[in-house]
XYZ file of N, CA and C in Angstrom:
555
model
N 0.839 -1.183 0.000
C 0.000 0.000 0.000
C 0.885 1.248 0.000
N 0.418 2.697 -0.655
C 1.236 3.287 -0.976
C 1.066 4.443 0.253
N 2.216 5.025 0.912
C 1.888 5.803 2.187
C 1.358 7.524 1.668
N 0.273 7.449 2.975
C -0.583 9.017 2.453
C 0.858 10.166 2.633
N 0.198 11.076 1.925
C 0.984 12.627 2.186
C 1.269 12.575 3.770
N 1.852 13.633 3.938
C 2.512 13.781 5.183
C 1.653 14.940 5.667
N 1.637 15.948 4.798
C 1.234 17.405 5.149
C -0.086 17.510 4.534
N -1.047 18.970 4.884
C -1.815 19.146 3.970
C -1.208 19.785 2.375
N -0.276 20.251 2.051
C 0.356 20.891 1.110
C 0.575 19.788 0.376
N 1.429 18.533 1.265
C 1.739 17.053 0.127
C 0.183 16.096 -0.168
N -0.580 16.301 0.761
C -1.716 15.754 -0.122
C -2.589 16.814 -1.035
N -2.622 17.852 -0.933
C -3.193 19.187 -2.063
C -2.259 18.469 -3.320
N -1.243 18.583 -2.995
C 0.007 18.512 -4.353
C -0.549 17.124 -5.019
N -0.744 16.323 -4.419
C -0.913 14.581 -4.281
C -2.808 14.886 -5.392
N -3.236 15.493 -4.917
C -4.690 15.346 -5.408
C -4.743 15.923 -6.428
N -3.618 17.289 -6.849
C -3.896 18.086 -8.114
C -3.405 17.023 -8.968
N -1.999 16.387 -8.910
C -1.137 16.223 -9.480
C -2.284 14.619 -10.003
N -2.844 13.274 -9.050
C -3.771 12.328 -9.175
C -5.159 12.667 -9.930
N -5.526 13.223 -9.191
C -6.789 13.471 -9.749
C -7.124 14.584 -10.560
N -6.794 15.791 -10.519
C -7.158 16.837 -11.234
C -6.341 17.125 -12.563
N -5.295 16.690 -12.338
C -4.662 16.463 -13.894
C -4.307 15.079 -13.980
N -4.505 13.757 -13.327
C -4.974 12.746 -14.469
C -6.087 12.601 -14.785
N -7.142 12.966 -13.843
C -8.396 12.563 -14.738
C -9.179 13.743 -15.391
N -8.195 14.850 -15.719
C -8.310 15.567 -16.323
C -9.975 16.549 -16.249
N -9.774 16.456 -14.769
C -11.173 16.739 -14.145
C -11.097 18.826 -14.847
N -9.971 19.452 -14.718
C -9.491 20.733 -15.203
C -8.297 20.249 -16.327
N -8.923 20.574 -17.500
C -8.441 19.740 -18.517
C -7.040 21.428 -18.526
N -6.595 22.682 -17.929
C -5.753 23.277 -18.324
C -4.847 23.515 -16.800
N -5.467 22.550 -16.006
C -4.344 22.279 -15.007
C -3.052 21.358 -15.208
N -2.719 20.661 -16.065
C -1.435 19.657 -16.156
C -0.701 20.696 -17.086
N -0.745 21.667 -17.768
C 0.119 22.729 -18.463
C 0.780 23.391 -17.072
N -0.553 24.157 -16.057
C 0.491 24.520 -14.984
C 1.361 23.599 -14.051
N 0.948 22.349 -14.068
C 1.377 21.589 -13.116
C 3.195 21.549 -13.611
N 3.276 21.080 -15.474
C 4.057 20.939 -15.821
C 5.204 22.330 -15.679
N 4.638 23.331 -15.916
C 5.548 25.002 -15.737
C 6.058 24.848 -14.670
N 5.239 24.229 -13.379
C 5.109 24.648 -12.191
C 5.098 25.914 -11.333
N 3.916 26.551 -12.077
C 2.906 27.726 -11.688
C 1.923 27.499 -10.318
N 2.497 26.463 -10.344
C 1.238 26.960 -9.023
C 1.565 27.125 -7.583
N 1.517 28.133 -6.772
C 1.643 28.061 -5.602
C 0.649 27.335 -4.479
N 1.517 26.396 -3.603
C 1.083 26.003 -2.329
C 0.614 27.167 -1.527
N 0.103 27.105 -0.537
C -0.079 27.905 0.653
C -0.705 27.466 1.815
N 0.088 26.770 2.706
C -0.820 26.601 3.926
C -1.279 27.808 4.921
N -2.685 27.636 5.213
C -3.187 28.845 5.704
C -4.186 28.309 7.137
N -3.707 28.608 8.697
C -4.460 28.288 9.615
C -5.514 29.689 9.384
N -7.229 28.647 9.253
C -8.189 29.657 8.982
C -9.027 29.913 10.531
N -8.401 29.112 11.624
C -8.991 29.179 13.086
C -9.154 30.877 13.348
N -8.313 31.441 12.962
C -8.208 33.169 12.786
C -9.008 33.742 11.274
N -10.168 34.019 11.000
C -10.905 34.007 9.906
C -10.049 35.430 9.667
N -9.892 36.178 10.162
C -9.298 37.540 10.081
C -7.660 37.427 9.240
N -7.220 36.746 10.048
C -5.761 36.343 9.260
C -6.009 35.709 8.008
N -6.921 34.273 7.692
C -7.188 33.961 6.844
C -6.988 35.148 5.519
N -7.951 35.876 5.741
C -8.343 36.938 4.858
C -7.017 38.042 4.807
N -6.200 37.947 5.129
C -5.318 38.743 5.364
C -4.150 37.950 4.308
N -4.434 37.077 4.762
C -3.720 35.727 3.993
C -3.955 35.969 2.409
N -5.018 35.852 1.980
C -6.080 35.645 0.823
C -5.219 37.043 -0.174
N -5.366 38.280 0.884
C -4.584 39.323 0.337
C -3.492 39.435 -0.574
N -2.393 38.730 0.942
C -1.057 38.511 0.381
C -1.097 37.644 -0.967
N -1.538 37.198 -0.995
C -1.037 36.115 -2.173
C -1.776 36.787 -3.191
N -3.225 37.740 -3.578
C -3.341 38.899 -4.497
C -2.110 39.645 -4.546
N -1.739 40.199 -3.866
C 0.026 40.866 -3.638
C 0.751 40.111 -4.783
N 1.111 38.916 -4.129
C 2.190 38.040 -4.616
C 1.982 38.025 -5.735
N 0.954 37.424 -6.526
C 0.455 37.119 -7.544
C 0.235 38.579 -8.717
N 0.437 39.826 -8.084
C 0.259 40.872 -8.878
C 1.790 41.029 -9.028
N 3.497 40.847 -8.086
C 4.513 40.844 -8.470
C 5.364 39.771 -8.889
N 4.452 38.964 -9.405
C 4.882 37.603 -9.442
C 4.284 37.010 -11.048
N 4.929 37.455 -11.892
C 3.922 37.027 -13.711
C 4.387 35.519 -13.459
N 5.286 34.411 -13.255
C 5.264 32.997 -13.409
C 4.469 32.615 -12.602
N 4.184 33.356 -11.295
C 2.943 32.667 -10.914
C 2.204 32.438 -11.382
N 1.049 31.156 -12.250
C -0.496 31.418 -12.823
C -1.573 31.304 -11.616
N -1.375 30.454 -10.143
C -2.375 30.541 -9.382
C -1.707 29.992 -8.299
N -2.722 30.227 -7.151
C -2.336 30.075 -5.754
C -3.447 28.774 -4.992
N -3.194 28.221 -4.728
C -3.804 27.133 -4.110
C -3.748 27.384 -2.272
N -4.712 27.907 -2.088
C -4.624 28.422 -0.694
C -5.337 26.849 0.495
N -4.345 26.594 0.820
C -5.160 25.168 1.437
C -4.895 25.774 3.307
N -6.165 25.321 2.873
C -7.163 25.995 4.700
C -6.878 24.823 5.844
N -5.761 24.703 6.675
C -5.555 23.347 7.036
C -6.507 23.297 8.863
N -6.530 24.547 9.220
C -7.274 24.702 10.560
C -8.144 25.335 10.451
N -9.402 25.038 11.253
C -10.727 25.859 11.253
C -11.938 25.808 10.229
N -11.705 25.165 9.123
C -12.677 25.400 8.622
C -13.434 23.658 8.098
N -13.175 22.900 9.120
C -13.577 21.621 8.683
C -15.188 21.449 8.619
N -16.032 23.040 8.938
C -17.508 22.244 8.870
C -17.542 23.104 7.506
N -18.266 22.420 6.902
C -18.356 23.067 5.445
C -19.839 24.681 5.775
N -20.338 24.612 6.081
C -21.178 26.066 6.232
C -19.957 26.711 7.178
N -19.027 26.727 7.759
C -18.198 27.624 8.218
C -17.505 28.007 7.518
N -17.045 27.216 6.358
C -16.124 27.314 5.134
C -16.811 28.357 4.038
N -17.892 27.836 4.018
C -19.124 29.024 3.194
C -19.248 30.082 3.086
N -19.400 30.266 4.894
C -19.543 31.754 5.389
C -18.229 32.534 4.892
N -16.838 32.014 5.356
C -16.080 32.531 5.224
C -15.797 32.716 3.486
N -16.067 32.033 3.081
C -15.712 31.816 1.716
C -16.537 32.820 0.573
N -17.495 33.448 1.529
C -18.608 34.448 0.889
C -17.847 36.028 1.445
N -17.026 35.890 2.724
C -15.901 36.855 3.437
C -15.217 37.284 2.143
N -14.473 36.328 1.948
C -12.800 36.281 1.143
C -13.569 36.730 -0.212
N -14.985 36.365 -0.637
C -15.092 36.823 -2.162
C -15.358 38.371 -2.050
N -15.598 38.340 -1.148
C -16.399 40.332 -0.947
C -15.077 41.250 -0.939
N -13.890 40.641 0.033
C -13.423 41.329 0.109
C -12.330 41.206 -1.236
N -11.843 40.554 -2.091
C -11.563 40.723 -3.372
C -12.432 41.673 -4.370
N -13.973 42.303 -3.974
C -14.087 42.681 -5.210
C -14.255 44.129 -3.679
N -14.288 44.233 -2.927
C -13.794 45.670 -2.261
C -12.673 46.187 -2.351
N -11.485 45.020 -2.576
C -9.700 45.177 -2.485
C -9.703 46.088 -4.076
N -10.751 45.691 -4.961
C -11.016 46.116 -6.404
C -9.948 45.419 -7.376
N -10.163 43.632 -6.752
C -9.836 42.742 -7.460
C -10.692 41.909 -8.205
N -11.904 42.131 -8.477
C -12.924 41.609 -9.477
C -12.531 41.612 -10.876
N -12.682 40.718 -11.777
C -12.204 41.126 -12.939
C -10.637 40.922 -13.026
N -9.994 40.342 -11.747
C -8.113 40.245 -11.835
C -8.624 39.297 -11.571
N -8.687 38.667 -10.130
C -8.883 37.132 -9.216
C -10.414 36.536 -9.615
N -10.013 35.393 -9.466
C -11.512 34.802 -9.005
C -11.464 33.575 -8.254
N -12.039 33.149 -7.413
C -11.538 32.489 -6.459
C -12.781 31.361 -6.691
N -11.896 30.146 -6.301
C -12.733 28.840 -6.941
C -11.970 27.967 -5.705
N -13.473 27.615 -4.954
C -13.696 26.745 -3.761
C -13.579 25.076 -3.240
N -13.107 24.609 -2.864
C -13.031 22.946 -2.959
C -12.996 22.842 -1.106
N -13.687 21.729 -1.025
C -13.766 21.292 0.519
C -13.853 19.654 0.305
N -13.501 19.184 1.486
C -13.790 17.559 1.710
C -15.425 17.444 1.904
N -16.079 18.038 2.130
C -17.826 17.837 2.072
C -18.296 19.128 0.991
N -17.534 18.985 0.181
C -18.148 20.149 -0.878
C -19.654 19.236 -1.151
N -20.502 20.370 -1.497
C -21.970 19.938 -1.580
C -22.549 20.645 -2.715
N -22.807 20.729 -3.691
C -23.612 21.772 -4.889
C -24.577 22.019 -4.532
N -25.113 22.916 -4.772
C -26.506 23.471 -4.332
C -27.408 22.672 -5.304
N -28.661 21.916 -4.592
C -29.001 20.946 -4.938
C -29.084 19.415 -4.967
N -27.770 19.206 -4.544
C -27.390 17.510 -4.787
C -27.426 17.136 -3.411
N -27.984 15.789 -3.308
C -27.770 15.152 -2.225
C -26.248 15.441 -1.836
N -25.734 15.384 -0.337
C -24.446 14.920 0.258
C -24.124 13.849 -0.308
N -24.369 12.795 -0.835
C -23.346 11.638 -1.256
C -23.244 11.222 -3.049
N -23.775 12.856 -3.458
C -23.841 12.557 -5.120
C -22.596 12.435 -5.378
N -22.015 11.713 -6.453
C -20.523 11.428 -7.134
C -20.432 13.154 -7.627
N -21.061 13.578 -8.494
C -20.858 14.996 -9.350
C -20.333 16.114 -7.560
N -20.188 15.731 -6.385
C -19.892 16.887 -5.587
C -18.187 16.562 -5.426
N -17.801 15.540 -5.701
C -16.655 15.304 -5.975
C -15.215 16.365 -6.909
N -15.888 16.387 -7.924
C -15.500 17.594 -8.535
C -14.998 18.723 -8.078
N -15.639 19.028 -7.008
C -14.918 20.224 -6.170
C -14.788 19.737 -4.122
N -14.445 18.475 -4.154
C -13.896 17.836 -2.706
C -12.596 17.902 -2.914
N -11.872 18.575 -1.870
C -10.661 18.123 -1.903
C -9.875 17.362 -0.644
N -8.620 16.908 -0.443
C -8.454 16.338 0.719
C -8.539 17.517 2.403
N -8.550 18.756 1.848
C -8.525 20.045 2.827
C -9.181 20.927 2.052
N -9.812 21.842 3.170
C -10.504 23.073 2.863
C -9.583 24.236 1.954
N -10.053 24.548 0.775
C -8.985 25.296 -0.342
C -9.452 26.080 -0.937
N -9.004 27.797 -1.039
C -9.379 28.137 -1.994
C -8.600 28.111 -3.386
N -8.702 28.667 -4.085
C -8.062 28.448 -5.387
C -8.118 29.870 -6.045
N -7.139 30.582 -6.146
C -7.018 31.899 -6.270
C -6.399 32.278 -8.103
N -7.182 32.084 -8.879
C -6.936 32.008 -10.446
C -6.816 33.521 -10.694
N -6.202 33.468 -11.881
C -5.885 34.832 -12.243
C -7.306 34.485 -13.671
N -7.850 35.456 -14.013
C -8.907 35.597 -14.603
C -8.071 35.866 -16.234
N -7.422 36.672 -16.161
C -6.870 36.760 -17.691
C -6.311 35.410 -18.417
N -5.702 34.463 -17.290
C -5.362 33.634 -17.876
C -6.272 32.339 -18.094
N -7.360 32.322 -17.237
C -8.068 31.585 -17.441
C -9.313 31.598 -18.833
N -8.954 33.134 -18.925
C -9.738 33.746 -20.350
C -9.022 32.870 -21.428
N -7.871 33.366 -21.444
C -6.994 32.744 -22.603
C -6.982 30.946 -22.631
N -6.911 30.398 -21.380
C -7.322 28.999 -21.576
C -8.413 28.430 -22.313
N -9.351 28.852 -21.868
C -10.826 28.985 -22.411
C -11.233 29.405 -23.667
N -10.290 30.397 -24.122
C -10.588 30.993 -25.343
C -10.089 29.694 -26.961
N -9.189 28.721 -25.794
C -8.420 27.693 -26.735
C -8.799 26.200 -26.592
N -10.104 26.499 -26.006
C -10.205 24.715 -25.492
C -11.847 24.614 -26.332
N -12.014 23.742 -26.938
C -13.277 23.794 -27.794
C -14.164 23.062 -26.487
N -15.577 24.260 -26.155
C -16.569 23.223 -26.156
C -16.204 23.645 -23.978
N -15.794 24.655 -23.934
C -15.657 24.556 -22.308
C -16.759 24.301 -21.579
N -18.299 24.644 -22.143
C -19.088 24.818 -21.763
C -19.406 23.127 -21.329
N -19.028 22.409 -21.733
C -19.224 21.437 -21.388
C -18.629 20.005 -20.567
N -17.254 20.976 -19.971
C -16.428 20.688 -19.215
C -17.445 20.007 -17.498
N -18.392 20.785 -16.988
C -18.706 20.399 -16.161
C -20.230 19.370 -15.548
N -20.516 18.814 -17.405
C -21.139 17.749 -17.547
C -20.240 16.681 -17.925
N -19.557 16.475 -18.641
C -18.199 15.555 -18.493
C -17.824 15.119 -17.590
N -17.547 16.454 -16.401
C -16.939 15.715 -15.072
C -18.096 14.581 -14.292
N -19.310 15.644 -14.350
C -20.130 15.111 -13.443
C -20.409 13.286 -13.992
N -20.615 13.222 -14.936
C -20.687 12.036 -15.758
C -19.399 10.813 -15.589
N -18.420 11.507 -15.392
C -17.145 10.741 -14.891
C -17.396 10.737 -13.562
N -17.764 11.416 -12.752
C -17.669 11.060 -11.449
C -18.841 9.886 -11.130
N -19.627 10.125 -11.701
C -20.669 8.766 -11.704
C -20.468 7.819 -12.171
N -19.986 7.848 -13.206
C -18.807 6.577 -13.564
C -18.224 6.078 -12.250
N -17.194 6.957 -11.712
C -16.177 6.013 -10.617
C -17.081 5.689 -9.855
N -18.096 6.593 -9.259
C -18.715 6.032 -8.033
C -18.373 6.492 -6.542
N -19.101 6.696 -6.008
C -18.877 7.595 -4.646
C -18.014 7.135 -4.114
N -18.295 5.522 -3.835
C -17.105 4.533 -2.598
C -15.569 5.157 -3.622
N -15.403 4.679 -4.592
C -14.084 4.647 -4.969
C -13.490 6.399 -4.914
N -14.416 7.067 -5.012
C -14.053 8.675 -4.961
C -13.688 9.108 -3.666
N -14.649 8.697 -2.363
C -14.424 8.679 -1.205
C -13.296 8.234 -0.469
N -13.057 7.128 -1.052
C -11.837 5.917 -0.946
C -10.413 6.802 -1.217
N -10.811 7.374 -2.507
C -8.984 7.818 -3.038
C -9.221 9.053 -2.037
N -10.046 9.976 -2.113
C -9.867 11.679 -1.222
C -9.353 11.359 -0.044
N -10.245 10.025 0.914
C -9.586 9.283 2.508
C -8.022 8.858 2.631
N -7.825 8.305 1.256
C -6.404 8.193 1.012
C -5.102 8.930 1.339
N -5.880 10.277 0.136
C -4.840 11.091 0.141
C -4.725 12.247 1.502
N -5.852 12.222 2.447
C -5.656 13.126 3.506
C -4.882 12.131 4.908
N -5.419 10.411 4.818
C -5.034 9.705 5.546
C -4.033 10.224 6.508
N -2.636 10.567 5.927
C -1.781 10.480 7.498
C -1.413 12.138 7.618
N -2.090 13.342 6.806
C -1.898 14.324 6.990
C -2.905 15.102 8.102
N -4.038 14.298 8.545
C -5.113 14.538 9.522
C -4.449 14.587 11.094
């Protein structure tokens, strides 16, 4: 058996690198993976205030930083109930378009009980955005324009997934996410 990540950063790394660019769940994540554009960030969110302070810096970083393409902000304390993650996560978007980063950032959410509005708790399609830790995902918008502008058919990127995730099946989806957080908990 193969041993879990150690950290939350080595299972984030472990899940982009497994799941999100092999199963090509974000078919223009394995270009950054390969550059290696993307920043880690462990962030204790037990301080929602720092959190957000956090969220900042790395707008900062990411405005003096062009090889950066995105920031993977992984939330390793405090935010394990998912409506706490919400709340805050409705925080961090407000204050990006008050910072008068709307239109630069856009921030794209993943939790271990991610839930879509609508779907039962144990649908395969909520998978898609579970990750092994609470994360935001801090994209730069221009570049995600230009991804998009080159991929035929984006619009249909997130019936694909959902359709693959019903394919694998909850147990086996559940199974690999338990995996990869296993010894970083």
């Amino acid at each position: 058996m193969t041993a879990s990540p150690a950290t939350p950063i080595d299972a984030t790394r472990a899940w982009v690198e497994t799941f999100v660019v092999g199963r090509e769940v974000c078919p223009f994540a394995g270009r950054e993976v390969a550059r290696d554009s993307i920043r880690y960030v462990e962030v204790d969110a037990s301080d929602p205030a720092a959190a957000l302070m956090r969220l900042m810096e790395e707008c900062w970083h990411l405005d003096d930083d062009a090889e950066t393409e995105t920031t993977l902000l992984v939330l390793s304390e405090g935010l394990a109930d998912f409506d706490d993650y919400l709340d805050l996560l409705g925080l961090a978007e407000a204050l990006l378009v008050e910072q008068g980063y709307e239109g630069v950032y856009q921030l794209a959410s993943f939790h271990p009980d991610y839930q879509f509005d609508g779907e039962t708790e144990n649908a395969p399609r909520n998978y898609t955005n579970r990750s092994p830790w609470p994360m935001w995902h801090l994209l730069r918008e221009a570049g995600l324009e230009r991804a998009l502008a080159h991929y035929p058919d984006p619009e249909a990127i997130p019936e694909r997934n959902a359709a693959m995730m019903e394919a694998l099946g909850r147990e086996r989806l559940a199974a690999s996410l338990a995996a990869l957080r296993g010894a970083a908990s």
